[in-house]
Short mmCIF file of C-alpha atoms and ligand atoms in Angstrom, two decimals:
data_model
loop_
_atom_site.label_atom_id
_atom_site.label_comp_id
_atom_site.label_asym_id
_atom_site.label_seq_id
_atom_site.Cartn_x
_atom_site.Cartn_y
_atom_site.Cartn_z
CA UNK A 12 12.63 10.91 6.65
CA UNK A 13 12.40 12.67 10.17
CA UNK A 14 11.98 10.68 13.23
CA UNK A 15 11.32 11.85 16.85
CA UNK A 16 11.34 9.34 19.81
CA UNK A 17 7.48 8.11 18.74
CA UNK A 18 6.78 10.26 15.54
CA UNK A 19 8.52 8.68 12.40
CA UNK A 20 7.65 11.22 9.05
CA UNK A 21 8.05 10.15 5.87
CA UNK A 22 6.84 10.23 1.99
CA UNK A 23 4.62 7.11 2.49
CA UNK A 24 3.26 5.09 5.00
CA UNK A 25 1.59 1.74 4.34
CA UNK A 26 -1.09 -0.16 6.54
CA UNK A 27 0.05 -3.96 5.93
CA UNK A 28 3.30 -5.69 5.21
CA UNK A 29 2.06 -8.43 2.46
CA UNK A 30 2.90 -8.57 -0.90
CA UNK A 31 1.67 -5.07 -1.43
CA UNK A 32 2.71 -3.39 1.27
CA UNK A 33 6.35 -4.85 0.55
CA UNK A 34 6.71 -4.21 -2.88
CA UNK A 35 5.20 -0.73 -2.77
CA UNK A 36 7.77 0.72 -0.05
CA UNK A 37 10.84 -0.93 -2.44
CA UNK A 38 9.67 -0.04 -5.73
CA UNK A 39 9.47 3.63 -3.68
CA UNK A 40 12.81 3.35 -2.31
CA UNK A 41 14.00 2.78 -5.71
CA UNK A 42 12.80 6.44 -6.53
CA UNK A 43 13.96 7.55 -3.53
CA UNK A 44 11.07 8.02 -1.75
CA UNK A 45 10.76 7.15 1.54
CA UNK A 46 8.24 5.00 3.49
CA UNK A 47 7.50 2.81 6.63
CA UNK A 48 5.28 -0.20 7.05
CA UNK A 49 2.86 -1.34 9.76
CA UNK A 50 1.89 -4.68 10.27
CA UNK A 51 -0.66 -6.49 12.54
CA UNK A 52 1.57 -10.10 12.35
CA UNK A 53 4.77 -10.82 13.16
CA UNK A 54 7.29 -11.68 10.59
CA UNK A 55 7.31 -15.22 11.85
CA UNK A 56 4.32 -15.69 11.04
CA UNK A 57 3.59 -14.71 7.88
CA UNK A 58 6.83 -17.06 6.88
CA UNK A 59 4.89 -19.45 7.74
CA UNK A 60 1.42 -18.96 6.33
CA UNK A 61 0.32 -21.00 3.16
CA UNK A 62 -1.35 -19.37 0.76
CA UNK A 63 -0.80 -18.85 -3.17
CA UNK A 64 1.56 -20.13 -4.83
CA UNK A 65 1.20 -19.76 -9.13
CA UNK A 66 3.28 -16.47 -10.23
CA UNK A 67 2.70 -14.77 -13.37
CA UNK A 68 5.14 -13.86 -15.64
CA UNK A 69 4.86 -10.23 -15.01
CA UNK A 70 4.59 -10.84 -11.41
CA UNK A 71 8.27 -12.81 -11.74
CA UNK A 72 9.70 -10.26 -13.59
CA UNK A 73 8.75 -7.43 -11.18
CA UNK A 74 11.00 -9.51 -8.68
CA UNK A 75 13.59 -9.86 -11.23
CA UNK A 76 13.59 -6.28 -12.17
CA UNK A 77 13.08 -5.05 -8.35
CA UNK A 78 16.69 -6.57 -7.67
CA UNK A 79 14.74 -8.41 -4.65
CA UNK A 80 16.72 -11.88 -5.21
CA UNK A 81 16.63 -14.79 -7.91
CA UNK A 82 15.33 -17.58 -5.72
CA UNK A 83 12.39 -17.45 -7.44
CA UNK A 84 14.38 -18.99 -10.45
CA UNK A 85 16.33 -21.02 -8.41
CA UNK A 86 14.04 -22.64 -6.11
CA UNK A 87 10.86 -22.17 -8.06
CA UNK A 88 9.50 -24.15 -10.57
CA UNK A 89 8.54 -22.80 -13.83
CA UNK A 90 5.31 -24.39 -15.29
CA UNK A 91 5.47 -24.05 -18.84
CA UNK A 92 1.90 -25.40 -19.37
CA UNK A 93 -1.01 -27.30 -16.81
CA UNK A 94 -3.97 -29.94 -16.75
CA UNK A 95 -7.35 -29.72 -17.19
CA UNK A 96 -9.68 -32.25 -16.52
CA UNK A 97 -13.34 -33.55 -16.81
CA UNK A 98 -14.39 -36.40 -15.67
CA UNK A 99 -11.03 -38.36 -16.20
CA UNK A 100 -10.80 -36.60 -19.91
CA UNK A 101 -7.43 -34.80 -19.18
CA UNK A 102 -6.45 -32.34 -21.81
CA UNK A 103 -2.83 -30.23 -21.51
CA UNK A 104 -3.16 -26.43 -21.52
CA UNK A 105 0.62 -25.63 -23.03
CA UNK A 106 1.53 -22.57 -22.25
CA UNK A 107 4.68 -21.45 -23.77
CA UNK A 108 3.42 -23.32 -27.23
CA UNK A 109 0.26 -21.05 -27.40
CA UNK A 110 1.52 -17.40 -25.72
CA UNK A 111 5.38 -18.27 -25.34
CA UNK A 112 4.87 -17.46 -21.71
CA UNK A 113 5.04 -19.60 -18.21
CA UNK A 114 4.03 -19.88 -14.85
CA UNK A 115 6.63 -20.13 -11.50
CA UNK A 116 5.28 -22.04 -8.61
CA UNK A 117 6.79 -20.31 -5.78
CA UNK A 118 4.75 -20.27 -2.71
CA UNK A 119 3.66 -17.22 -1.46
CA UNK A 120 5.28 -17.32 2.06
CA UNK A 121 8.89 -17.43 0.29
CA UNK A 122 7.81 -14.03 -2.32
CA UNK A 123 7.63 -12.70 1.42
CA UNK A 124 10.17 -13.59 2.66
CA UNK A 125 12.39 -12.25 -0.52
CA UNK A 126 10.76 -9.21 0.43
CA UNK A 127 10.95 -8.91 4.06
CA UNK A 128 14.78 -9.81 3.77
CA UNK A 129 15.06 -7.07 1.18
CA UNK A 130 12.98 -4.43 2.77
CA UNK A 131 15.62 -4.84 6.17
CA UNK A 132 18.55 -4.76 4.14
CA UNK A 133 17.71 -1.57 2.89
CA UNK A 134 17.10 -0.69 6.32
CA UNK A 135 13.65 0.39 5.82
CA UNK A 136 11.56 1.01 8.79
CA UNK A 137 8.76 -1.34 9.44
CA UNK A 138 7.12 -2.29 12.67
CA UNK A 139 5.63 -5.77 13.04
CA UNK A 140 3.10 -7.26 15.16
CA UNK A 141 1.36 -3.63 15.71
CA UNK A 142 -1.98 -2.84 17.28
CA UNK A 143 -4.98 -0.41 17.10
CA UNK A 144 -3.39 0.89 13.75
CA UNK A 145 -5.92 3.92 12.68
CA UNK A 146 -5.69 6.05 10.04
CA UNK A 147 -6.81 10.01 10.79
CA UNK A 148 -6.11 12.77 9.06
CA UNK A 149 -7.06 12.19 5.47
CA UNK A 150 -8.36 15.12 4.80
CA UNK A 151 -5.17 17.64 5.48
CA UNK A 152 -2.16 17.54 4.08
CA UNK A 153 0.01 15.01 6.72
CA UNK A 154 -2.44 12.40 7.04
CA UNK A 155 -0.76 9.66 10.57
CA UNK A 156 -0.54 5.77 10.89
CA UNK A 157 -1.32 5.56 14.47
CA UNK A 158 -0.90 2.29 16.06
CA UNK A 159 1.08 0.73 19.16
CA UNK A 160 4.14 -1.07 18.97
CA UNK A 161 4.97 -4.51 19.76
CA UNK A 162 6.58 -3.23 22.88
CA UNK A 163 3.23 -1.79 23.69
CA UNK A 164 4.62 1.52 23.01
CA UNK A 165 1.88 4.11 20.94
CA UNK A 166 3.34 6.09 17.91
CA UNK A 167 2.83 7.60 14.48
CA UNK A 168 3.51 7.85 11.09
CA UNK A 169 2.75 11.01 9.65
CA UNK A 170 3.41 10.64 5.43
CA UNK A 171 1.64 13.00 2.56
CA UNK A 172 -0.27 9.56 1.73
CA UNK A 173 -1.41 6.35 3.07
CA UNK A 174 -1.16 2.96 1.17
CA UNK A 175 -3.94 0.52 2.57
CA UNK A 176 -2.39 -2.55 1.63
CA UNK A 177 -4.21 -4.47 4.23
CA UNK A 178 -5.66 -7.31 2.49
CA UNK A 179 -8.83 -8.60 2.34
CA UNK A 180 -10.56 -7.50 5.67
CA UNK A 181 -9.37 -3.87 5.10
CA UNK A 182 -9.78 -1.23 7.61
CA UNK A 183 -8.12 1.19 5.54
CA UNK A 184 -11.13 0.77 2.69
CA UNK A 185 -13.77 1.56 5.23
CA UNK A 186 -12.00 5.02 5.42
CA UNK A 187 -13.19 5.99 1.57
CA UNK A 188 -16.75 7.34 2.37
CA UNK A 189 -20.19 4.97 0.88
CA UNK A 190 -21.12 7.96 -1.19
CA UNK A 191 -18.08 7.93 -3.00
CA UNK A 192 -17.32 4.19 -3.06
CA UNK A 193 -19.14 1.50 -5.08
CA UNK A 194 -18.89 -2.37 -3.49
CA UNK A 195 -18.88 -4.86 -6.49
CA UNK A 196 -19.70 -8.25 -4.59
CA UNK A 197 -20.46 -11.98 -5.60
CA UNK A 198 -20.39 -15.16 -3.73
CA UNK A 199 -20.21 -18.64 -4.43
CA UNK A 200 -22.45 -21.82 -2.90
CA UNK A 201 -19.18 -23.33 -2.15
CA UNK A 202 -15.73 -23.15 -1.06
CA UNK A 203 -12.20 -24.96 -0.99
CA UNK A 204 -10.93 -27.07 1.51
CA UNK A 205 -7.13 -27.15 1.21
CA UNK A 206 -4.38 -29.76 2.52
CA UNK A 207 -0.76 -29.85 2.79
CA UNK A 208 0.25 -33.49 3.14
CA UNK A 209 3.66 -34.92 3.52
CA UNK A 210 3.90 -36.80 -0.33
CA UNK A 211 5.87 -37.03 -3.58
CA UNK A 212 4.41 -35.14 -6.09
CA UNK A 213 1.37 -36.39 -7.94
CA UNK A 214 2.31 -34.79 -11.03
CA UNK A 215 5.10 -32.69 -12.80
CA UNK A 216 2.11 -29.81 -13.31
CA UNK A 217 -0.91 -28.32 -11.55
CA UNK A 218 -4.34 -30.94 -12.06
CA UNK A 219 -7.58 -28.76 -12.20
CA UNK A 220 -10.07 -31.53 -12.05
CA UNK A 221 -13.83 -31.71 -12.19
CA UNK A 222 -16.26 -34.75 -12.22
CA UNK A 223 -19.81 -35.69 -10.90
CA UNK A 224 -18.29 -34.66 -7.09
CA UNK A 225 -17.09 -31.49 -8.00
CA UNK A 226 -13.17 -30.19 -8.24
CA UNK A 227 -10.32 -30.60 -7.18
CA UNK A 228 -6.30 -28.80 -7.35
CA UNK A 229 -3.35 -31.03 -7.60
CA UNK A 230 -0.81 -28.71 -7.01
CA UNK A 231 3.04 -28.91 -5.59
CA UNK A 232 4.78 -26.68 -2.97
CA UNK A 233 7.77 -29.11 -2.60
CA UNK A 234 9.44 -32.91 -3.23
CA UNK A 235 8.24 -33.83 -0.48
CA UNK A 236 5.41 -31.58 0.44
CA UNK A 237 1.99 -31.51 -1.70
CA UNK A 238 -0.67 -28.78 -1.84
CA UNK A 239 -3.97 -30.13 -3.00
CA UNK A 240 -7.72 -28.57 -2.41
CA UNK A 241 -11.44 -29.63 -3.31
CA UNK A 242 -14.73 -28.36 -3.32
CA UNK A 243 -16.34 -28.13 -0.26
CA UNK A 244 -19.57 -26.76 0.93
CA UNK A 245 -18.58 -23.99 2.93
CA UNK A 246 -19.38 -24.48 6.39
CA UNK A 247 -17.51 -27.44 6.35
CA UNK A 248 -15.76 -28.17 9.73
CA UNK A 249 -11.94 -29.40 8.21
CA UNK A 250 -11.76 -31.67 11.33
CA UNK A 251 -14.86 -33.90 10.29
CA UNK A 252 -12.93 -35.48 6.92
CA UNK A 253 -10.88 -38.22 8.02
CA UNK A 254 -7.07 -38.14 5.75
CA UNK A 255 -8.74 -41.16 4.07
CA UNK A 256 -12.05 -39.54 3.16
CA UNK A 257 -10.30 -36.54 1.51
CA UNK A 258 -7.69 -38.87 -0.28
CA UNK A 259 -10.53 -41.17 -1.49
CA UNK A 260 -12.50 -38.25 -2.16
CA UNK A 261 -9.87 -36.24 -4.96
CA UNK A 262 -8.80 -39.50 -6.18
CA UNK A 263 -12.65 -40.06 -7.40
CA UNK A 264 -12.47 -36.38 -8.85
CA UNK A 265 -9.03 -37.27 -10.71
CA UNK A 266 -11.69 -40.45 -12.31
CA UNK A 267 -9.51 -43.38 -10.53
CA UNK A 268 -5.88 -44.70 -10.52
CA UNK A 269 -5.89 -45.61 -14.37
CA UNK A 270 -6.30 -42.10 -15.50
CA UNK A 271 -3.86 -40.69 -12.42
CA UNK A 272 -2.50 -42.32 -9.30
CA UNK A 273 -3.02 -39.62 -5.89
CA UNK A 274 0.15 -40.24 -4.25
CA UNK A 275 -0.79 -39.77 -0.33
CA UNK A 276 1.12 -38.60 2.81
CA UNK A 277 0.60 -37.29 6.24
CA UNK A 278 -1.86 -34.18 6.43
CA UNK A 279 -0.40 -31.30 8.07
CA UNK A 280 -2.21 -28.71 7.31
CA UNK A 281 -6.37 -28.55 6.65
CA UNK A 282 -8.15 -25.27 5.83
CA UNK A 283 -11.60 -24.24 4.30
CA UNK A 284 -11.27 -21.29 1.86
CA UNK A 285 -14.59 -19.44 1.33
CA UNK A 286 -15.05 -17.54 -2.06
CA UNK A 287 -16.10 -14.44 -2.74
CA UNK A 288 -15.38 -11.89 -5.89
CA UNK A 289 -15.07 -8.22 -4.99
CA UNK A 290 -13.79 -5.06 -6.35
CA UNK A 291 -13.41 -1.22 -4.30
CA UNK A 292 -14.20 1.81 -6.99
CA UNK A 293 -12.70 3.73 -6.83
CA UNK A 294 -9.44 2.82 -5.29
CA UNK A 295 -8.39 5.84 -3.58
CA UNK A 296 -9.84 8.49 -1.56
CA UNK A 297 -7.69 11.83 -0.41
CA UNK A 298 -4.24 10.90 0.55
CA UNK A 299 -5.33 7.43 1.08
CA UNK A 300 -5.24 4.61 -1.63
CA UNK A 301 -5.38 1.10 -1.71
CA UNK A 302 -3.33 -1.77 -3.13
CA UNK A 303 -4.29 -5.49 -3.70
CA UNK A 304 -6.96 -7.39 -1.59
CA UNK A 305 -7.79 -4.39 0.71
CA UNK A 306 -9.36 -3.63 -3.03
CA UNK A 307 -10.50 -6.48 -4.68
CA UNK A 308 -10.90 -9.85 -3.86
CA UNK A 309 -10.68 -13.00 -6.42
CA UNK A 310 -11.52 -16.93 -5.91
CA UNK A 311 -8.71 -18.47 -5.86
CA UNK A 312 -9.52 -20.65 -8.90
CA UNK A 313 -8.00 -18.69 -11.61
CA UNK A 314 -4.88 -17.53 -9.29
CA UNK A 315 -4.88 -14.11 -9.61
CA UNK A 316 -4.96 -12.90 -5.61
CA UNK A 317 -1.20 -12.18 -5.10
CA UNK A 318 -0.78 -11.48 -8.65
CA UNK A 319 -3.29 -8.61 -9.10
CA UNK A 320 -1.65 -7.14 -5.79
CA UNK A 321 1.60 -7.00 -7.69
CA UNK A 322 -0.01 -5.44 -10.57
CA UNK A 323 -1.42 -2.71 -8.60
CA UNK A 324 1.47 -1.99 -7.34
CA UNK A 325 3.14 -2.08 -10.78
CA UNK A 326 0.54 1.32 -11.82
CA UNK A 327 1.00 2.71 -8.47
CA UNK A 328 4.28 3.67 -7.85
CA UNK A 329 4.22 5.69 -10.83
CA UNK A 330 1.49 7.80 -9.65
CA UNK A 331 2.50 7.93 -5.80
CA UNK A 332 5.83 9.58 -7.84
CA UNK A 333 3.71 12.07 -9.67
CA UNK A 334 1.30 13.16 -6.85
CA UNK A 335 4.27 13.43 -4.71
CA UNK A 336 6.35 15.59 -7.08
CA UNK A 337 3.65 17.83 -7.27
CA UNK A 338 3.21 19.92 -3.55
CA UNK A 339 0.47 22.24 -5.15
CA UNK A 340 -1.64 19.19 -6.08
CA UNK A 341 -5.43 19.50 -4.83
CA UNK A 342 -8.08 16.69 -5.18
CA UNK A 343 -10.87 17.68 -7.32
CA UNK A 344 -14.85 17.90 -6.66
CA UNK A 345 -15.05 14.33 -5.62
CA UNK A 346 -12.08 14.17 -3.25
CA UNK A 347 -9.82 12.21 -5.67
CA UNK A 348 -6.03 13.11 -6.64
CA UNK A 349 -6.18 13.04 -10.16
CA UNK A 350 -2.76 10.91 -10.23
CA UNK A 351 -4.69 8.63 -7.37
CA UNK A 352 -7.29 8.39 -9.89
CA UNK A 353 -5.46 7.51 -13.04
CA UNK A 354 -4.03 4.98 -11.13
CA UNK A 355 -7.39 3.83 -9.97
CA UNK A 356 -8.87 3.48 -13.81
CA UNK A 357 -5.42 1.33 -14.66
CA UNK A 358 -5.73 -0.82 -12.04
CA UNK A 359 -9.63 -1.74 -12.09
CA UNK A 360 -9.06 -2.57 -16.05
CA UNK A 361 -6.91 -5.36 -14.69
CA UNK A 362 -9.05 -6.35 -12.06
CA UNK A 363 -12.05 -6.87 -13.96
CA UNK A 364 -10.35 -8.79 -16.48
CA UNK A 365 -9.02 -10.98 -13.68
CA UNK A 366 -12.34 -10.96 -11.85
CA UNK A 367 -13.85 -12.29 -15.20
CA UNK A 368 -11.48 -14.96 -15.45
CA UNK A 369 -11.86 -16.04 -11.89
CA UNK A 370 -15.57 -16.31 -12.01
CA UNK A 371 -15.56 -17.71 -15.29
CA UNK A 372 -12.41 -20.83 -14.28
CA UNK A 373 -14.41 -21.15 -11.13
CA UNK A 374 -18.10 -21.55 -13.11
CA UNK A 375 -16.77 -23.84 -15.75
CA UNK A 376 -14.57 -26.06 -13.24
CA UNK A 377 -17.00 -26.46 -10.07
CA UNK A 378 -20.37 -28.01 -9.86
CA UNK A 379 -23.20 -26.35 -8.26
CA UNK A 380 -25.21 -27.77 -5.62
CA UNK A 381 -28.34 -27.64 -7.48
CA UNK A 382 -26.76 -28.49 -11.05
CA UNK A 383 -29.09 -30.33 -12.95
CA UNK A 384 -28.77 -32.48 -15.90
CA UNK A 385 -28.70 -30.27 -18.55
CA UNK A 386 -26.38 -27.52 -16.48
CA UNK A 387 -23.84 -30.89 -15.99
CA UNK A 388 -23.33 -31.00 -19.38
CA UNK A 389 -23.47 -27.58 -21.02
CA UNK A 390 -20.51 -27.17 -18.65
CA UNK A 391 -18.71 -30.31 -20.05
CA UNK A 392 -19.73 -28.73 -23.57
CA UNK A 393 -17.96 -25.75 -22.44
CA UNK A 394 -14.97 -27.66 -21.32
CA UNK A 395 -14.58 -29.54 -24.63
CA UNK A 396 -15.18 -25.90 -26.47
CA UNK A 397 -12.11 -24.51 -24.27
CA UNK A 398 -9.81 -27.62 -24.46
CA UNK A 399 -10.00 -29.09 -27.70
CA UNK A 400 -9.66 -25.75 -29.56
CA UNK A 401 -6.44 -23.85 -29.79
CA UNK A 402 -8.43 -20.50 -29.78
CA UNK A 403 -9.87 -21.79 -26.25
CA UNK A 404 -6.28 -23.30 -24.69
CA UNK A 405 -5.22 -19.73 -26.02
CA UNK A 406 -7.62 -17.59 -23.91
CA UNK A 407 -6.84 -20.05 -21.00
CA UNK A 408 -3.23 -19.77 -21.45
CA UNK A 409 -3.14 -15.68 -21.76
CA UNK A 410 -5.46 -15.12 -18.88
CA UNK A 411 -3.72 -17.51 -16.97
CA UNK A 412 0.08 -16.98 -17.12
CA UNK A 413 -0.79 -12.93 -17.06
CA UNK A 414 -1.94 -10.61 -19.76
CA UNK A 415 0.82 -8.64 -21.54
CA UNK A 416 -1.06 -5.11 -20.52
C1 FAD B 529 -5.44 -20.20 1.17
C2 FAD B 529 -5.20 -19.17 0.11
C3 FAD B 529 -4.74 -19.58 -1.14
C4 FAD B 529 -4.49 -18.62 -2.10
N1 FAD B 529 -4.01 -19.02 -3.32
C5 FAD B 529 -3.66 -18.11 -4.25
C6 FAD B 529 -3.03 -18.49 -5.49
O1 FAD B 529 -2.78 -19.66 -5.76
N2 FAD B 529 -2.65 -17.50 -6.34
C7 FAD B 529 -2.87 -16.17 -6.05
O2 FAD B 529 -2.46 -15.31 -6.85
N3 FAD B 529 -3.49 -15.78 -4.91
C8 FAD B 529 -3.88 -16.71 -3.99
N4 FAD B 529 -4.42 -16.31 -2.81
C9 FAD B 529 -4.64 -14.89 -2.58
C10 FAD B 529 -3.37 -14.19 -2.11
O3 FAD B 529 -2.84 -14.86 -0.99
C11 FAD B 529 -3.70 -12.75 -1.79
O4 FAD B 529 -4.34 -12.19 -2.90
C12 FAD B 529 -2.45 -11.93 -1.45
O5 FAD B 529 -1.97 -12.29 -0.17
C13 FAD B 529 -2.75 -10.44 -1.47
O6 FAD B 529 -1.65 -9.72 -0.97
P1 FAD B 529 -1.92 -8.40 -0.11
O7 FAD B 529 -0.57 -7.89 0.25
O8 FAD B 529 -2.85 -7.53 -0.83
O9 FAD B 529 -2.72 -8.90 1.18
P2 FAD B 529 -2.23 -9.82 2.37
O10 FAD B 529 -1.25 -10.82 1.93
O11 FAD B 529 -3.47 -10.30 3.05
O12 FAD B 529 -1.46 -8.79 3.32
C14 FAD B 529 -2.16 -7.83 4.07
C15 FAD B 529 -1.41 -7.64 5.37
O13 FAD B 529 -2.00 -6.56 6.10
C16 FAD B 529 -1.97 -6.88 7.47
N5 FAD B 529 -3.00 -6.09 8.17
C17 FAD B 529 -4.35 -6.24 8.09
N6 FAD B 529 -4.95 -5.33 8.87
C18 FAD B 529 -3.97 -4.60 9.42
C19 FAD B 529 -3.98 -3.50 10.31
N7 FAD B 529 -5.13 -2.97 10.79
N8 FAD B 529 -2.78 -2.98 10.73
C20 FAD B 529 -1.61 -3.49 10.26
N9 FAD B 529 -1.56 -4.53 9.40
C21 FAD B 529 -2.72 -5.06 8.98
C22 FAD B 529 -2.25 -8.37 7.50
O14 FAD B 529 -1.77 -8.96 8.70
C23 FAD B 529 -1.51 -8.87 6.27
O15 FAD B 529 -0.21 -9.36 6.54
C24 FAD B 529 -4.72 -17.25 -1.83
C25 FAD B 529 -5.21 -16.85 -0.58
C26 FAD B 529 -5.45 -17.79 0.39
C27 FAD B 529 -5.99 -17.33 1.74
#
């Protein structure tokens, strides 16, 4: 690492200090290769954002195995199976019974901060709350992170490659050229609107509920603190559901206090989630590649978001260490690093298979606007298929708590 008074060079420099940003610069540290981060937030406030909260196992032994702290174990819960239900029918996925693995709820705002905390202990350089961040370069040999400081200050990161790990409205993915990238894109005729709510839990595990109204999440964040969502259309305005309404409304889903009482508290939180599937191919371009939502996009029904960003992280560093060992390395006809590539192919195989299991969880658990009759209950023929099967619980249960490659 070389650093003038606004020029910092390194191995690596990352666009976006999420999940993937994180991990990537400490799993490179580990190899002892160096890298600085740029993100457009401040570290307050990403704290502080709700968002996921179901780990895989993989994704829970990466933060074992990274050294980054055990509060996951501590302060997390582990999930060792979860509900589904259909119109009040509620049928127990268990997890560890059919694939011996579990789940951790853990919300996604403490994974970062087990990062950020270990990221500054190691001293590595990251600058938060940047602007104008652009990317230039790409096509020589010291591609630059330019942005300007929190202090208003500009300055650069030169590194032999850039990690876009800058989520979902990427700027970094923009940077791959159309002729060489393919967009894979879906949407959905609806979306979820989410509330935290001051309450006891509802139940020890996470409901995923459907009836005649649509779906609904019962999930946990706390003892005292409840995460629950339901289907929504998606230009829903949050502020037009009174606490009642949306109380009333998942209890119906749950099919009524006799099958599960909704325990209720103050809202504190109210936000409508759109969905939308998409996958970047390839993931890389030159110098410049891209880790977890700045590639692909999942609904958040299956869980998968901040998982699949640790998974691309998990085939990346491996190749970042190859490319980089390798000064004489060109990119081939197409622009790609071969390394940068292989990566790519690795990744993508997990992304589709998480894409499918998204779209499918999300097609099987929501009801369509339009749904007719015999759509209703080809889906609840689907859900009896899945649930009262051990073959079906088993696919559930493997895609769910994280495929073992
Ligand atoms: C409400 C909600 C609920 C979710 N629930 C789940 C769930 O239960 N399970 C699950 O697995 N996933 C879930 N997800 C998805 C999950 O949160 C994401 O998949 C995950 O955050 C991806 O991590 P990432 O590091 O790729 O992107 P992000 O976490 O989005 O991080 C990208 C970072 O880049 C920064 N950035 C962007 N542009 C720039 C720029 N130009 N310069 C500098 N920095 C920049 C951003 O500020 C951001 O901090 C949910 C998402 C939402 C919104």
């Amino acid at each position: 690492m070389d650093t003038t008074p606004h020029g910092t060079q390194v191995d690596v420099g990352i666009v976006g200090g999420g999940p993937a940003g994180l991990m990537t610069a400490l799993l490179l540290r580990r190899r002892g290769i160096s890298a600085a981060v740029v993100e457009a937030r401040s570290e307050e406030t990403i704290a502080h954002t709700q968002r996921a909260g179901i780990l895989e196992a993989p994704t829970v032994q990466m933060l074992l195995d990274a050294d980054i702290g055990s509060r996951v174990l501590t302060e997390g819960h582990e999930h060792t199976g979860t509900v589904l239900s259909f119109e009040g029918d509620q049928r127990r996925i268990d997890f560890q019974e059919l694939v011996g693995r579990s789940v951790w709820l853990y919300p996604q705002n403490e994974v970062f901060r087990d990062l950020a905390a270990a990221w500054q202990r190691e001293e590595g350089i990251i600058h938060w709350s940047v602007e104008n961040t652009a990317v230039e370069g790409l096509d020589s040999d010291r591609p630059q992170i330019g942005f300007t400081d929190a202090d208003g200050v500009s300055r650069t990161i030169e590194a032999r490659v850039i990690v876009g790990a800058d989520g979902s409205r990427s700027m970094c993915r923009k940077l791959i050229p159309e002729g060489v990238r393919t967009d894979h894109f879906t949407s959905y005729p609806f979306a979820w609107f989410g509330i935290l709510c001051e309450a006891p839990p509802t139940a020890p595990e996470l409901i995923y509920a459907n009836s005649e109204v649509g779906f609904a999440l019962i999930s946990q964040r706390s003892d005292t603190v409840q995460r629950m969502y339901f289907q929504c259309d998606p230009d829903t305005d949050p502020e037009s559901w009174s606490d009642d309404e949306i109380f009333d409304h998942i209890q119906r889903v749950l099919g009524g206090e006799e099958v599960v009482e909704l325990r209720r508290g103050r809202i504190t939180e109210r936000t409508v989630l759109p969905f939308r599937s998409y996958v970047c191919d390839p993931l890389t371009y030159g110098r410049l590649v891209l880790a977890g939502d700045a590639g692909h996009t999942v609904p958040p029904t299956g869980a998968k978001g901040l998982n699949l960003a640790f998974s691309d992280v998990r085939a990346l560093v491996p190749r970042l260490e190859e490319l980089l060992g390798d000064p004489a390395a060109r990119p081939d006809d197409d622009g790609l690093f071969d390394p940068l590539r292989r990566y790519s192919a690795t990744a993508l195989d997990r992304v589709w298979k998480a894409q499918n299991f998204s779209y499918w969880a999300t097609n099987l658990l929501h009801r369509r606007p339009d749904e007719d009759s015999f759509a209703h209950l080809r889906r609840r023929g689907e859900f009896q298929a899945i649930t009262r099967s051990a073959y079906g619980r088993g696919y559930f249960a493997d895609s769910y708590t994280g495929w073992a490659d």
